[in-house]
Short mmCIF file of C-alpha atoms and ligand atoms in Angstrom, two decimals:
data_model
loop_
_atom_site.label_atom_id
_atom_site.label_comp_id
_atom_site.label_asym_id
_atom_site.label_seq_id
_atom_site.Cartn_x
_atom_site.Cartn_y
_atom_site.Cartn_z
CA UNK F 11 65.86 -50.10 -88.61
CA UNK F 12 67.28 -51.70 -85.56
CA UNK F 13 65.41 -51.99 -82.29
CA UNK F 14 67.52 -49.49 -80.62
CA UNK F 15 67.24 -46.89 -83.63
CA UNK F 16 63.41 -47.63 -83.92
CA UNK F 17 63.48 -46.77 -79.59
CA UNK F 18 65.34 -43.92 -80.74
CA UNK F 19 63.18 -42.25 -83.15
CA UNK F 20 60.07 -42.99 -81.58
CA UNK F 21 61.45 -40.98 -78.19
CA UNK F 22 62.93 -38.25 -80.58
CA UNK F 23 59.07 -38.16 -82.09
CA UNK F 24 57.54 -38.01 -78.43
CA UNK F 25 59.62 -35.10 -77.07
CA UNK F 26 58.73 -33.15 -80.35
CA UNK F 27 55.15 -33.87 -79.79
CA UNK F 28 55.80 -32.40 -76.24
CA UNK F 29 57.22 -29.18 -77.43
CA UNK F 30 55.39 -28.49 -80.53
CA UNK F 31 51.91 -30.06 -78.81
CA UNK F 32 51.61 -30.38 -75.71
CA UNK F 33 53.57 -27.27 -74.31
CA UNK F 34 51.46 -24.78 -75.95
CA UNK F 35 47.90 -26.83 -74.51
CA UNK F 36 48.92 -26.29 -70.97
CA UNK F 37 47.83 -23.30 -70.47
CA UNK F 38 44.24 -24.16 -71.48
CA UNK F 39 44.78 -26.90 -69.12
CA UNK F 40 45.50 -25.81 -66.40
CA UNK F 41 42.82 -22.15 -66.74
CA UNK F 42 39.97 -24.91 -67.69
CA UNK F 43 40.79 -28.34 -66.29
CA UNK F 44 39.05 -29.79 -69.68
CA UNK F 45 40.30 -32.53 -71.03
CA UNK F 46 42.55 -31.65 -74.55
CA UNK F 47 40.81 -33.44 -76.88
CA UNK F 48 43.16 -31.97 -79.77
CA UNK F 49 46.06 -33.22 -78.05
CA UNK F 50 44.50 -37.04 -77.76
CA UNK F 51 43.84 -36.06 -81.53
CA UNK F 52 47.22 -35.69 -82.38
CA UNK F 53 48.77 -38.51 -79.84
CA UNK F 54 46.67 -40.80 -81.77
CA UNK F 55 47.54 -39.54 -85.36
CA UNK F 56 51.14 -40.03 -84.82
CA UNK F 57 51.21 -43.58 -83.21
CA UNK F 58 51.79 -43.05 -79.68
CA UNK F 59 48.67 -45.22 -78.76
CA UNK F 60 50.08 -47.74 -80.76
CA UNK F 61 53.49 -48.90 -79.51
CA UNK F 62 53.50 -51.85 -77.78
CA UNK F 63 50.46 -53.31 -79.21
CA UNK F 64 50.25 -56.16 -81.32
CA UNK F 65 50.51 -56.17 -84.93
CA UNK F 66 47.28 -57.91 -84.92
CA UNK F 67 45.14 -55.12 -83.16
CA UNK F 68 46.47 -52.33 -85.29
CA UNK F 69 49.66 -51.40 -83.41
CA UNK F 70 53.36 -51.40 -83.88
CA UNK F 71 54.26 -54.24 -81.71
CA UNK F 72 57.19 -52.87 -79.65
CA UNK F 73 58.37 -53.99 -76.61
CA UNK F 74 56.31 -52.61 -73.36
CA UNK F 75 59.02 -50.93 -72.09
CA UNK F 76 58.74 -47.92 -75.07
CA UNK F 77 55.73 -46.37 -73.71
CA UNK F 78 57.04 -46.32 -69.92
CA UNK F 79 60.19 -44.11 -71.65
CA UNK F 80 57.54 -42.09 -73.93
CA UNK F 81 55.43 -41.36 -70.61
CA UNK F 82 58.75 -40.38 -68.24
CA UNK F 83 59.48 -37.87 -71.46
CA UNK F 84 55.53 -36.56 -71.84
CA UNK F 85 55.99 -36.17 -67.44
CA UNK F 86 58.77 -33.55 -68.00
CA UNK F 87 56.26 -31.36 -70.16
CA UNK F 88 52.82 -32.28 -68.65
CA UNK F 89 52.21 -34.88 -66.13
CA UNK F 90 48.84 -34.32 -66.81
CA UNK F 91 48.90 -35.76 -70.01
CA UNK F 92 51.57 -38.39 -69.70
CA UNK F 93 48.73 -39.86 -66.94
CA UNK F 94 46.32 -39.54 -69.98
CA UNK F 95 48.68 -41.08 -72.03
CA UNK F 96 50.13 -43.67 -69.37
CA UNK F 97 46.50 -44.76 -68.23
CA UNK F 98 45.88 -45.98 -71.86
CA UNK F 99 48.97 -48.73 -72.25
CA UNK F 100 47.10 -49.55 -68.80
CA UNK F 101 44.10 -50.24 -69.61
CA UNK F 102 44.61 -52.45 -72.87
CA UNK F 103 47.12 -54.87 -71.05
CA UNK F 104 44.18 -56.45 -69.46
CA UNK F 105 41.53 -56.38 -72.56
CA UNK F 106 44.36 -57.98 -74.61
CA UNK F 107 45.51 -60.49 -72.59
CA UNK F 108 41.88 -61.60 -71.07
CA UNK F 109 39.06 -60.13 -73.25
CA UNK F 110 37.39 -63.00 -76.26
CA UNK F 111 39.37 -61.87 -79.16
CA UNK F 112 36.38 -61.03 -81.39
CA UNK F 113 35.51 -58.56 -78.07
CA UNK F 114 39.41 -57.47 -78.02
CA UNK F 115 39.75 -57.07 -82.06
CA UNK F 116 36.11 -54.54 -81.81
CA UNK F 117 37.84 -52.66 -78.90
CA UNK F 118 41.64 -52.40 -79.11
CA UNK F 119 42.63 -50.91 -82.55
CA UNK F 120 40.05 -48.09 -81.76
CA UNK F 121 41.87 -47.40 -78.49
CA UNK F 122 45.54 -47.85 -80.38
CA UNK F 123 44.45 -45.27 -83.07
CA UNK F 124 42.88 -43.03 -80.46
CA UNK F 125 39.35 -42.60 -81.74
CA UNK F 126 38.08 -44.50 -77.96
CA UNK F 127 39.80 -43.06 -74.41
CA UNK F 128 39.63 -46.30 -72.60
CA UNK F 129 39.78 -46.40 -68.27
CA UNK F 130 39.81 -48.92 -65.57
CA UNK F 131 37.93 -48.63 -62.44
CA UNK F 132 38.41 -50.35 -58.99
CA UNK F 133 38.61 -47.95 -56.47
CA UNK F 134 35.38 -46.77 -54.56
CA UNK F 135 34.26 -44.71 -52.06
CA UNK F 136 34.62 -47.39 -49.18
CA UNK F 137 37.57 -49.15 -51.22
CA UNK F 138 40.78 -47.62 -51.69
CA UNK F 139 43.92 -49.32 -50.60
CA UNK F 140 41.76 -52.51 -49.76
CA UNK F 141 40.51 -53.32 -53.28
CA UNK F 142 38.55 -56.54 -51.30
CA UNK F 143 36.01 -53.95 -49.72
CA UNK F 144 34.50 -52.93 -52.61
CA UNK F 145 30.77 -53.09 -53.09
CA UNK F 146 29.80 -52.99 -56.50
CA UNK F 147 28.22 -56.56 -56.85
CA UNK F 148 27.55 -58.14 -61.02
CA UNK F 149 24.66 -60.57 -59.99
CA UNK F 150 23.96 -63.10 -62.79
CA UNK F 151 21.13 -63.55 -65.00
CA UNK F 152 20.44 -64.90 -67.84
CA UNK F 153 23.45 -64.02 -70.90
CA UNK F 154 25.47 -62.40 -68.82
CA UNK F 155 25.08 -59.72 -65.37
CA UNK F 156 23.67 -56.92 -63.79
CA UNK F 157 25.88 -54.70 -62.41
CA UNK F 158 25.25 -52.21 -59.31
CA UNK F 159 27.64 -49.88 -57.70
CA UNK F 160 29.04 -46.80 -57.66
CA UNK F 161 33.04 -46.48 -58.31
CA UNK F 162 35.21 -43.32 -57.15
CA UNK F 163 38.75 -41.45 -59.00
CA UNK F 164 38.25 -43.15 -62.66
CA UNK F 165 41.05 -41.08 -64.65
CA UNK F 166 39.41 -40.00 -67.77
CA UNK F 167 36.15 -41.26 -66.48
CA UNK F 168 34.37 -38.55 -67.59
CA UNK F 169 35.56 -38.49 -70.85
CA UNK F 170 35.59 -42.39 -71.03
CA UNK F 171 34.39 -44.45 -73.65
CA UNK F 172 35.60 -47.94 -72.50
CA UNK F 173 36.16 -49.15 -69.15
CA UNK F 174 37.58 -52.30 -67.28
CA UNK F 175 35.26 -52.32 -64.45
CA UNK F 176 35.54 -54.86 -62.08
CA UNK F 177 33.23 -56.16 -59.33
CA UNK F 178 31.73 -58.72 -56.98
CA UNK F 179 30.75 -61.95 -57.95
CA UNK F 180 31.05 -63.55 -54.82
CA UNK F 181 30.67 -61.26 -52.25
CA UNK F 182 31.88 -63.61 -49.27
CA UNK F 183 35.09 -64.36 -50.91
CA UNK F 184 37.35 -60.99 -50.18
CA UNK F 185 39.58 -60.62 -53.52
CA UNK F 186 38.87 -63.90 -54.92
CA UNK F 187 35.48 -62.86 -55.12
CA UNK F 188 35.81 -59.99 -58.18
CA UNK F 189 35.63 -60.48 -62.05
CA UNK F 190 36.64 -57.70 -64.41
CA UNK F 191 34.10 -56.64 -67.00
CA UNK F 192 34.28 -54.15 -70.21
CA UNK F 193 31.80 -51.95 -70.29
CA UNK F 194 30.85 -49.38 -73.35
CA UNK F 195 29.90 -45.90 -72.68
CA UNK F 196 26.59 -45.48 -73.69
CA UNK F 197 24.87 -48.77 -72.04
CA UNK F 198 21.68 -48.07 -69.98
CA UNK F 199 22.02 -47.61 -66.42
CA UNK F 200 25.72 -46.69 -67.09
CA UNK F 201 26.47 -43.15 -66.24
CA UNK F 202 29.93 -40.84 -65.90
CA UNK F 203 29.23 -38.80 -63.26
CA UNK F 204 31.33 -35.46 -61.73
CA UNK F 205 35.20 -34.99 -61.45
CA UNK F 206 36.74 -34.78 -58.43
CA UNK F 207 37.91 -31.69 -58.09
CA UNK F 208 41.92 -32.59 -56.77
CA UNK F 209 44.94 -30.82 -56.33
CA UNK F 210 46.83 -31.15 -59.49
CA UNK F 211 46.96 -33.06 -62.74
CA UNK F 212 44.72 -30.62 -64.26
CA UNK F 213 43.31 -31.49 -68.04
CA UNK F 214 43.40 -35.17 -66.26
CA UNK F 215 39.82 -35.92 -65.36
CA UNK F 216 39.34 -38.13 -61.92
CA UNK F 217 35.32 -39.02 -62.31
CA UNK F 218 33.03 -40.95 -60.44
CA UNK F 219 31.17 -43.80 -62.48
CA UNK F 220 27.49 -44.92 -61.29
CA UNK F 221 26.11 -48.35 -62.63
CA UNK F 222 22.65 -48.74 -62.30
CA UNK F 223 21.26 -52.32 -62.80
CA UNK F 224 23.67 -52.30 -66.19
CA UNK F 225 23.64 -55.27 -68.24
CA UNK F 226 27.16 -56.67 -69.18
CA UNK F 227 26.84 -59.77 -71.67
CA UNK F 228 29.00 -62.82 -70.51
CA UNK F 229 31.30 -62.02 -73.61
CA UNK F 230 32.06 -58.78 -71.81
CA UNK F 231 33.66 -60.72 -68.79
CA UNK F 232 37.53 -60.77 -68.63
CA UNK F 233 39.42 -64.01 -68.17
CA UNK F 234 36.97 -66.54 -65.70
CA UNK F 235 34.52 -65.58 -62.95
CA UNK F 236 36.22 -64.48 -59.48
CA UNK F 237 39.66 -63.67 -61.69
CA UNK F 238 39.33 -60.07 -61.20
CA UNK F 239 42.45 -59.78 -58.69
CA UNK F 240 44.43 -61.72 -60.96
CA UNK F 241 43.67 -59.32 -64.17
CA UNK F 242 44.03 -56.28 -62.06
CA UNK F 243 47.44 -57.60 -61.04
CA UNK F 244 48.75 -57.81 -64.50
CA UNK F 245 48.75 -54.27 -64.94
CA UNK F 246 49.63 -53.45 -61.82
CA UNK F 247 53.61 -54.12 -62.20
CA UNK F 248 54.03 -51.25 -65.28
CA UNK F 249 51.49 -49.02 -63.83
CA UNK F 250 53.85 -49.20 -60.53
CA UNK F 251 56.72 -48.35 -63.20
CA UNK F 252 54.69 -45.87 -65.15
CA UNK F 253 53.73 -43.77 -62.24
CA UNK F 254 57.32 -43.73 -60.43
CA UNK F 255 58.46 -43.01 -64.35
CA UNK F 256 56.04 -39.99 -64.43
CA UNK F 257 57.19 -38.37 -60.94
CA UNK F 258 60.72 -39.05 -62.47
CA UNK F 259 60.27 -36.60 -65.62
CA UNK F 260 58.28 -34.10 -63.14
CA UNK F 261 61.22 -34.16 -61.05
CA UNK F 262 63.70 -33.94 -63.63
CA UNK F 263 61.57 -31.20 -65.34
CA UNK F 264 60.99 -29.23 -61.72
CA UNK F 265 65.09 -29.44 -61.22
CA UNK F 266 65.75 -27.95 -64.68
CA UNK F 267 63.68 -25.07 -64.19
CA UNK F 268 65.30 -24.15 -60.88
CA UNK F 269 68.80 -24.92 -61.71
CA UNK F 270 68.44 -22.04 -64.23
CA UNK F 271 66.70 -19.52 -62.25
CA UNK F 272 69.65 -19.74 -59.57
CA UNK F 273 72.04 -19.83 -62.15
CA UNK F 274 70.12 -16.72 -63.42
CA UNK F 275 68.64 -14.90 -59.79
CA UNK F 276 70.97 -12.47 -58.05
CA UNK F 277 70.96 -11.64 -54.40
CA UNK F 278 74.27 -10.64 -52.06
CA UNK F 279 76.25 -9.72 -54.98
CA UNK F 280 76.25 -13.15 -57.09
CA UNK F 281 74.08 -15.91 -58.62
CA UNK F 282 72.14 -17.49 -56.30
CA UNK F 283 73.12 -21.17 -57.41
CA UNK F 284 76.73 -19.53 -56.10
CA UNK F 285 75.56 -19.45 -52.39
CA UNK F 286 76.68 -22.77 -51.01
CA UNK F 287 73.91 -23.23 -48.49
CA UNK F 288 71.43 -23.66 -51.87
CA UNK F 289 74.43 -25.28 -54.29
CA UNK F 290 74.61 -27.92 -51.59
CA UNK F 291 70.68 -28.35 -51.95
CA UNK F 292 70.87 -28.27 -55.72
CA UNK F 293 73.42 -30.85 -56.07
CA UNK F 294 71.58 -33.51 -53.36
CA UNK F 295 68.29 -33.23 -55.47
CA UNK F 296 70.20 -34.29 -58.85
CA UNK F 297 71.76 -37.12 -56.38
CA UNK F 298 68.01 -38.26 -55.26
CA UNK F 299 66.76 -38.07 -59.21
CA UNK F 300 69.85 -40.21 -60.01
CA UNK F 301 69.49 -42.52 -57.50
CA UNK F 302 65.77 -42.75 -58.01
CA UNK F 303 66.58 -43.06 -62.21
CA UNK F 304 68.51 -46.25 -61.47
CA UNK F 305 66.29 -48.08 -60.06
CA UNK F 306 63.52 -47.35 -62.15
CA UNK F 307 65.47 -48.16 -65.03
CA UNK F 308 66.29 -51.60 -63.16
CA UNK F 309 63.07 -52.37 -62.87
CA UNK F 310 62.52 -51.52 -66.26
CA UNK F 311 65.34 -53.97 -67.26
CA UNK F 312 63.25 -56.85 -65.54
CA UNK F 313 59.98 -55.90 -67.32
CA UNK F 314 61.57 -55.70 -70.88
CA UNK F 315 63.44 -59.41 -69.95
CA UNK F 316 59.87 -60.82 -68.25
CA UNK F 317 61.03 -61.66 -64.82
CA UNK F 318 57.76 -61.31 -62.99
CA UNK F 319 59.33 -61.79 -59.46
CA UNK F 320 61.73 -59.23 -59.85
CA UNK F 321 59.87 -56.69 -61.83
CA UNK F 322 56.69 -56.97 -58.99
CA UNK F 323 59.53 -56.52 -56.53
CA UNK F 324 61.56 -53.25 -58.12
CA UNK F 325 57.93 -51.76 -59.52
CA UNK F 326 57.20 -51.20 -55.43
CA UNK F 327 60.73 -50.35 -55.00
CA UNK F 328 61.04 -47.68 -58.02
CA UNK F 329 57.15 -46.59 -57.09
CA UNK F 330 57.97 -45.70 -53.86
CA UNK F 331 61.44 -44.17 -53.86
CA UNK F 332 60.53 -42.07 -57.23
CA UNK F 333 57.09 -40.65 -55.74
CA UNK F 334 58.28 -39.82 -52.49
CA UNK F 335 61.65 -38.18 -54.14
CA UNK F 336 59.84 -36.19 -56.72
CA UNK F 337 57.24 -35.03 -53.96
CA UNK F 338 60.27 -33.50 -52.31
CA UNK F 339 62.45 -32.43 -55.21
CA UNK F 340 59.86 -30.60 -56.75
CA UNK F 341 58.55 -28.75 -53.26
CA UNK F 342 62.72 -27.53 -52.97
CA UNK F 343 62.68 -26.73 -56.37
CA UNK F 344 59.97 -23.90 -55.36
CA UNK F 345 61.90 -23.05 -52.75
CA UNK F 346 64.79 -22.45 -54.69
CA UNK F 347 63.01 -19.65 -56.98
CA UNK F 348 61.38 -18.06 -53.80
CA UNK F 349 58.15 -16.02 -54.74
CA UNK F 350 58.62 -17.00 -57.86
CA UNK F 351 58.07 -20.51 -57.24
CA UNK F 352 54.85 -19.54 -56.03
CA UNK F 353 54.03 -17.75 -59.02
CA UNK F 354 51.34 -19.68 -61.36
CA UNK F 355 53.58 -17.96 -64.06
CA UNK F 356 56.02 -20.55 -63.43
CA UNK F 357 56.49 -24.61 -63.92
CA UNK F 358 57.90 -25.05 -60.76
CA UNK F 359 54.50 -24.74 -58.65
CA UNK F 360 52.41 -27.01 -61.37
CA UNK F 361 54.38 -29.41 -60.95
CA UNK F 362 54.95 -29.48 -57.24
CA UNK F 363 50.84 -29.99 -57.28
CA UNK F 364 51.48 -32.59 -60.03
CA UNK F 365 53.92 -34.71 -58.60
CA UNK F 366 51.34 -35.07 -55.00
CA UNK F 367 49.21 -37.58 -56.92
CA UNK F 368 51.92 -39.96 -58.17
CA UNK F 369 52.10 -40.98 -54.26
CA UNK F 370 48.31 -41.39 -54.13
CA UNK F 371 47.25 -43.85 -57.32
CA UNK F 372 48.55 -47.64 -57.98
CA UNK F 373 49.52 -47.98 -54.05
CA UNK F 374 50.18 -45.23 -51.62
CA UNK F 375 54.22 -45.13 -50.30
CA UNK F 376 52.60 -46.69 -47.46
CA UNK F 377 50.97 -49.92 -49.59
CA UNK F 378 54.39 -50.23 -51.12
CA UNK F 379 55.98 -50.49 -48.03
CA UNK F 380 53.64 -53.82 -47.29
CA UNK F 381 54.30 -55.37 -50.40
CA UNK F 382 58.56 -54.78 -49.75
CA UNK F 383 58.29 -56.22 -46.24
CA UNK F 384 56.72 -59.20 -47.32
CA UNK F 385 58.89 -59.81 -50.51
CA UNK F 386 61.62 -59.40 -47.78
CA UNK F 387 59.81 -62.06 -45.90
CA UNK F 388 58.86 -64.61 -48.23
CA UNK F 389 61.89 -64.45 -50.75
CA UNK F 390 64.60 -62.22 -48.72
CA UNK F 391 66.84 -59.40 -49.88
CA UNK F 392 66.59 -58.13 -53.30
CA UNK F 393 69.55 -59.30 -54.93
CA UNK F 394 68.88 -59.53 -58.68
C1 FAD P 3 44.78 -38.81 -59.61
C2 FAD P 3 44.18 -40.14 -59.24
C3 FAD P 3 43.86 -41.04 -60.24
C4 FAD P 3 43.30 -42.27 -59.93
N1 FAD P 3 42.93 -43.12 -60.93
C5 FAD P 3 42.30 -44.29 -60.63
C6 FAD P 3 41.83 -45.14 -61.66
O1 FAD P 3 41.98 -44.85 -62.87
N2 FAD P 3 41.16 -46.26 -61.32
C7 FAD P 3 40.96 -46.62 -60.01
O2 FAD P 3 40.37 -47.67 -59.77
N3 FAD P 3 41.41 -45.83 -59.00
C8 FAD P 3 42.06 -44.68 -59.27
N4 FAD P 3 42.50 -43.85 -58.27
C9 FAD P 3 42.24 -44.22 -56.88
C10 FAD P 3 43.48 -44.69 -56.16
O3 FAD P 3 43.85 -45.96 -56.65
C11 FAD P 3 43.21 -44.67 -54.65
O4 FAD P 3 43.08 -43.32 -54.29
C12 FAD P 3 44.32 -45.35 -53.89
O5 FAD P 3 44.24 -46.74 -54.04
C13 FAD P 3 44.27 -45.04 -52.38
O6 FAD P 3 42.99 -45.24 -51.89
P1 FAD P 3 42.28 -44.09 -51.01
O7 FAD P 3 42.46 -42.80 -51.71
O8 FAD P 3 40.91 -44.55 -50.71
O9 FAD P 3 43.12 -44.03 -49.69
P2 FAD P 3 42.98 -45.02 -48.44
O10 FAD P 3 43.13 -46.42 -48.89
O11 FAD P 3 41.78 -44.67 -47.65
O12 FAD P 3 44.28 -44.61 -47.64
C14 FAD P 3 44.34 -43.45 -46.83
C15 FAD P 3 45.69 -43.46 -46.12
O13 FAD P 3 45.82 -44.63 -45.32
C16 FAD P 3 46.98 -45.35 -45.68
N5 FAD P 3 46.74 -46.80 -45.56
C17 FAD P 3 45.73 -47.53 -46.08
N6 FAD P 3 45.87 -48.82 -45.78
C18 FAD P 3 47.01 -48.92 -45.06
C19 FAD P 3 47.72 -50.00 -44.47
N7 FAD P 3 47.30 -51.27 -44.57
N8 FAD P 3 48.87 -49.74 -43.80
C20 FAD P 3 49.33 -48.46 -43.70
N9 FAD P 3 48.71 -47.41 -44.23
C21 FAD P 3 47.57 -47.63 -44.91
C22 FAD P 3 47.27 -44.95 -47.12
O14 FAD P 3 48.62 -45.16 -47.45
C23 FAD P 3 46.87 -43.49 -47.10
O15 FAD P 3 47.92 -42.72 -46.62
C24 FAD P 3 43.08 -42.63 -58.56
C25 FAD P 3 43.44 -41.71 -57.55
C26 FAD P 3 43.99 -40.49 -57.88
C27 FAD P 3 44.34 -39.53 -56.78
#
């Protein structure tokens, strides 16, 4: 097979997984809020862990791009799940490219066949936005650290059974003070504590993690000492893509949904969609997904080719336009189908309270902003 007919099949695979598997779990989702288990089951049991990871660990060694196209298609059924699903491609850039390879090879093929939900946990109470205010400190002793703190909004934290935590080493230093650790579930002092209980993304745990005087071996440490910022930057780029990839497909999926009921909802004599004050509307939200779609799919282009400087640049770009568009998109889209928007019947209002967290997680529109203006100021316009 061919690269592009390998791409092919594996997306064909994904959106049949959506609509024989993961369209008939929402429901439980979103009446429970527990995380589908059976659903990770069957992810796992057909490869979708496993598709940009190496040959070595287990996986099928495609390009990274695959999974950020598998999670935009997952977004249009559940964003719920394709932030399950998203997280994990996440989480194992870092273990692969920093953990000791006898640590990586007990770790990653678990994760890639989907036996062990892995996470990664910065944020804190105290430490949001500012990653350099955190407060959970790894002291050392003797083989390796103790590690105290308490972290805040770990997706799948409560269901966790690996984590990249990071913390202080050297608590004077601001960022270049934090080291990245793994950390098993199941360690003394190591505890998953309560989900938040947010708007949204239901089925998708957000948990608070406490670490109590937990010992973390030195082989447990990612990359050197005081490297944390770097580590947590090398995910950062396709989690920016994966998230404005996500609010894509809920867009997309929101648009669909309403483009038929006003093809289909009568008032004044004639279709809705045939009233030009909401055609008008109708036709500027496929404009916004379009215009969102190519940019995302630029940046996309400059992750699959490895151009760090332009994929950091377009990953803010694409995260900020695509959020704030589906945010909007999907809110008109419920305004398009009236009551029935409202209706918990309908797609339309899950994934209006989906979309709201894609603006929240891996930079706020506001962070993204920042990091634009001073791209703009330290290597001018974007013109790749
Ligand atoms: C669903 C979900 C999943 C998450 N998953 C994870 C995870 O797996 N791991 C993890 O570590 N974290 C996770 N997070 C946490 C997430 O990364 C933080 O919520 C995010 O970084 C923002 O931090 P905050 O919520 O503390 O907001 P704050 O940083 O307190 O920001 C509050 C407001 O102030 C604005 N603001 C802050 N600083 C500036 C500034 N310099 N200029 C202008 N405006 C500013 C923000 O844009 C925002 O509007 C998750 C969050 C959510 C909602």
């Amino acid at each position: 097979m061919t690269d592009t007919s390998l791409r092919t099949s594996v997306l064909a695979t994904v959106d049949r997984f959506c609509r024989e598997h993961v369209q008939p779990a929402i429901a439980d989702m979103e009446r429970t809020a527990d995380f589908p288990y059976e659903l990770y089951r069957q992810a796992g049991e057909l490869g979708l862990f496993r598709i940009d990871v190496p040959e070595e660990f287990g996986g099928i060694g495609m390009d990274h791009v695959l999974p950020l196209l598998a999670a935009e298609r997952i977004a249009r059924t559940s964003p719920a799940f394709a932030v399950t699903f998203a997280n994990c491609a996440d989480v194992l850039t870092p273990i692969i490219a920093k953990a000791a390879p006898h640590i990586a090879q007990s770790i990653v093929p678990q994760v890639a066949e989907g036996s062990k939900i892995p996470c990664i946990s910065m944020s804190e109470p105290l430490a949001g936005s500012d990653v350099s205010a955190m407060r959970t400190r790894a002291t050392k002793v003797d083989g390796g650290y103790r590690l105290n703190g308490r972290k805040m909004w770990c997706t799948n934290g409560s269901v966790g059974d690996v984590f990249v935590v990071f913390a202080k080493t050297d608590p004077d230093a601001g960022s270049r003070g934090i080291s990245a650790f793994l950390v098993e579930y199941g360690v003394a002092g190591f505890e998953r504590g309560r989900d938040e209980p947010l708007t949204g993304l239901r089925g998708n745990p957000t948990s608070e993690l406490v670490f109590d005087d937990v010992f973390v071996p030195e082989t447990h440490r990612l990359g050197a000492e005081n490297e944390g910022f770097k580590i947590a930057m090398l995910t950062l780029d396709s989690a920016r893509l994966n998230a404005a990839g996500m609010a894509l497909g809920t867009a997309t999926a929101a648009l669909e949904i309403a483009r038929i009921y006003a093809l289909q909802r009568q008032q004044f004599g004639k279709p809705i969609f045939q009233h030009q004050g909401l055609q008008f509307l109708i036709a500027e939200l496929a404009a916004e997904i379009e215009m969102s779609k190519a940019v995302w799919l630029k940046g996309l282009d400059a992750l699959g080719r490895g151009d760090a400087k332009e994929t950091t640049a377009l990953a803010s770009v694409a995260k900020l336009l695509c959020t704030e568009m589906a945010v909007r998109v999907t809110t008109e889209c419920v305004q398009i189908m009236g009551a029935n928007g409202l209706s918990k019947e309908n797609s339309a209002e899950r994934l209006m309270r989906d979309s709201r967290a894609f603006q929240i997680f891996d930079g706020t529109p506001q962070i993204q902003r920042l990091l634009i203006a001073r791209h703009l100021v330290r290597d001018g316009l974007m013109i790749f």
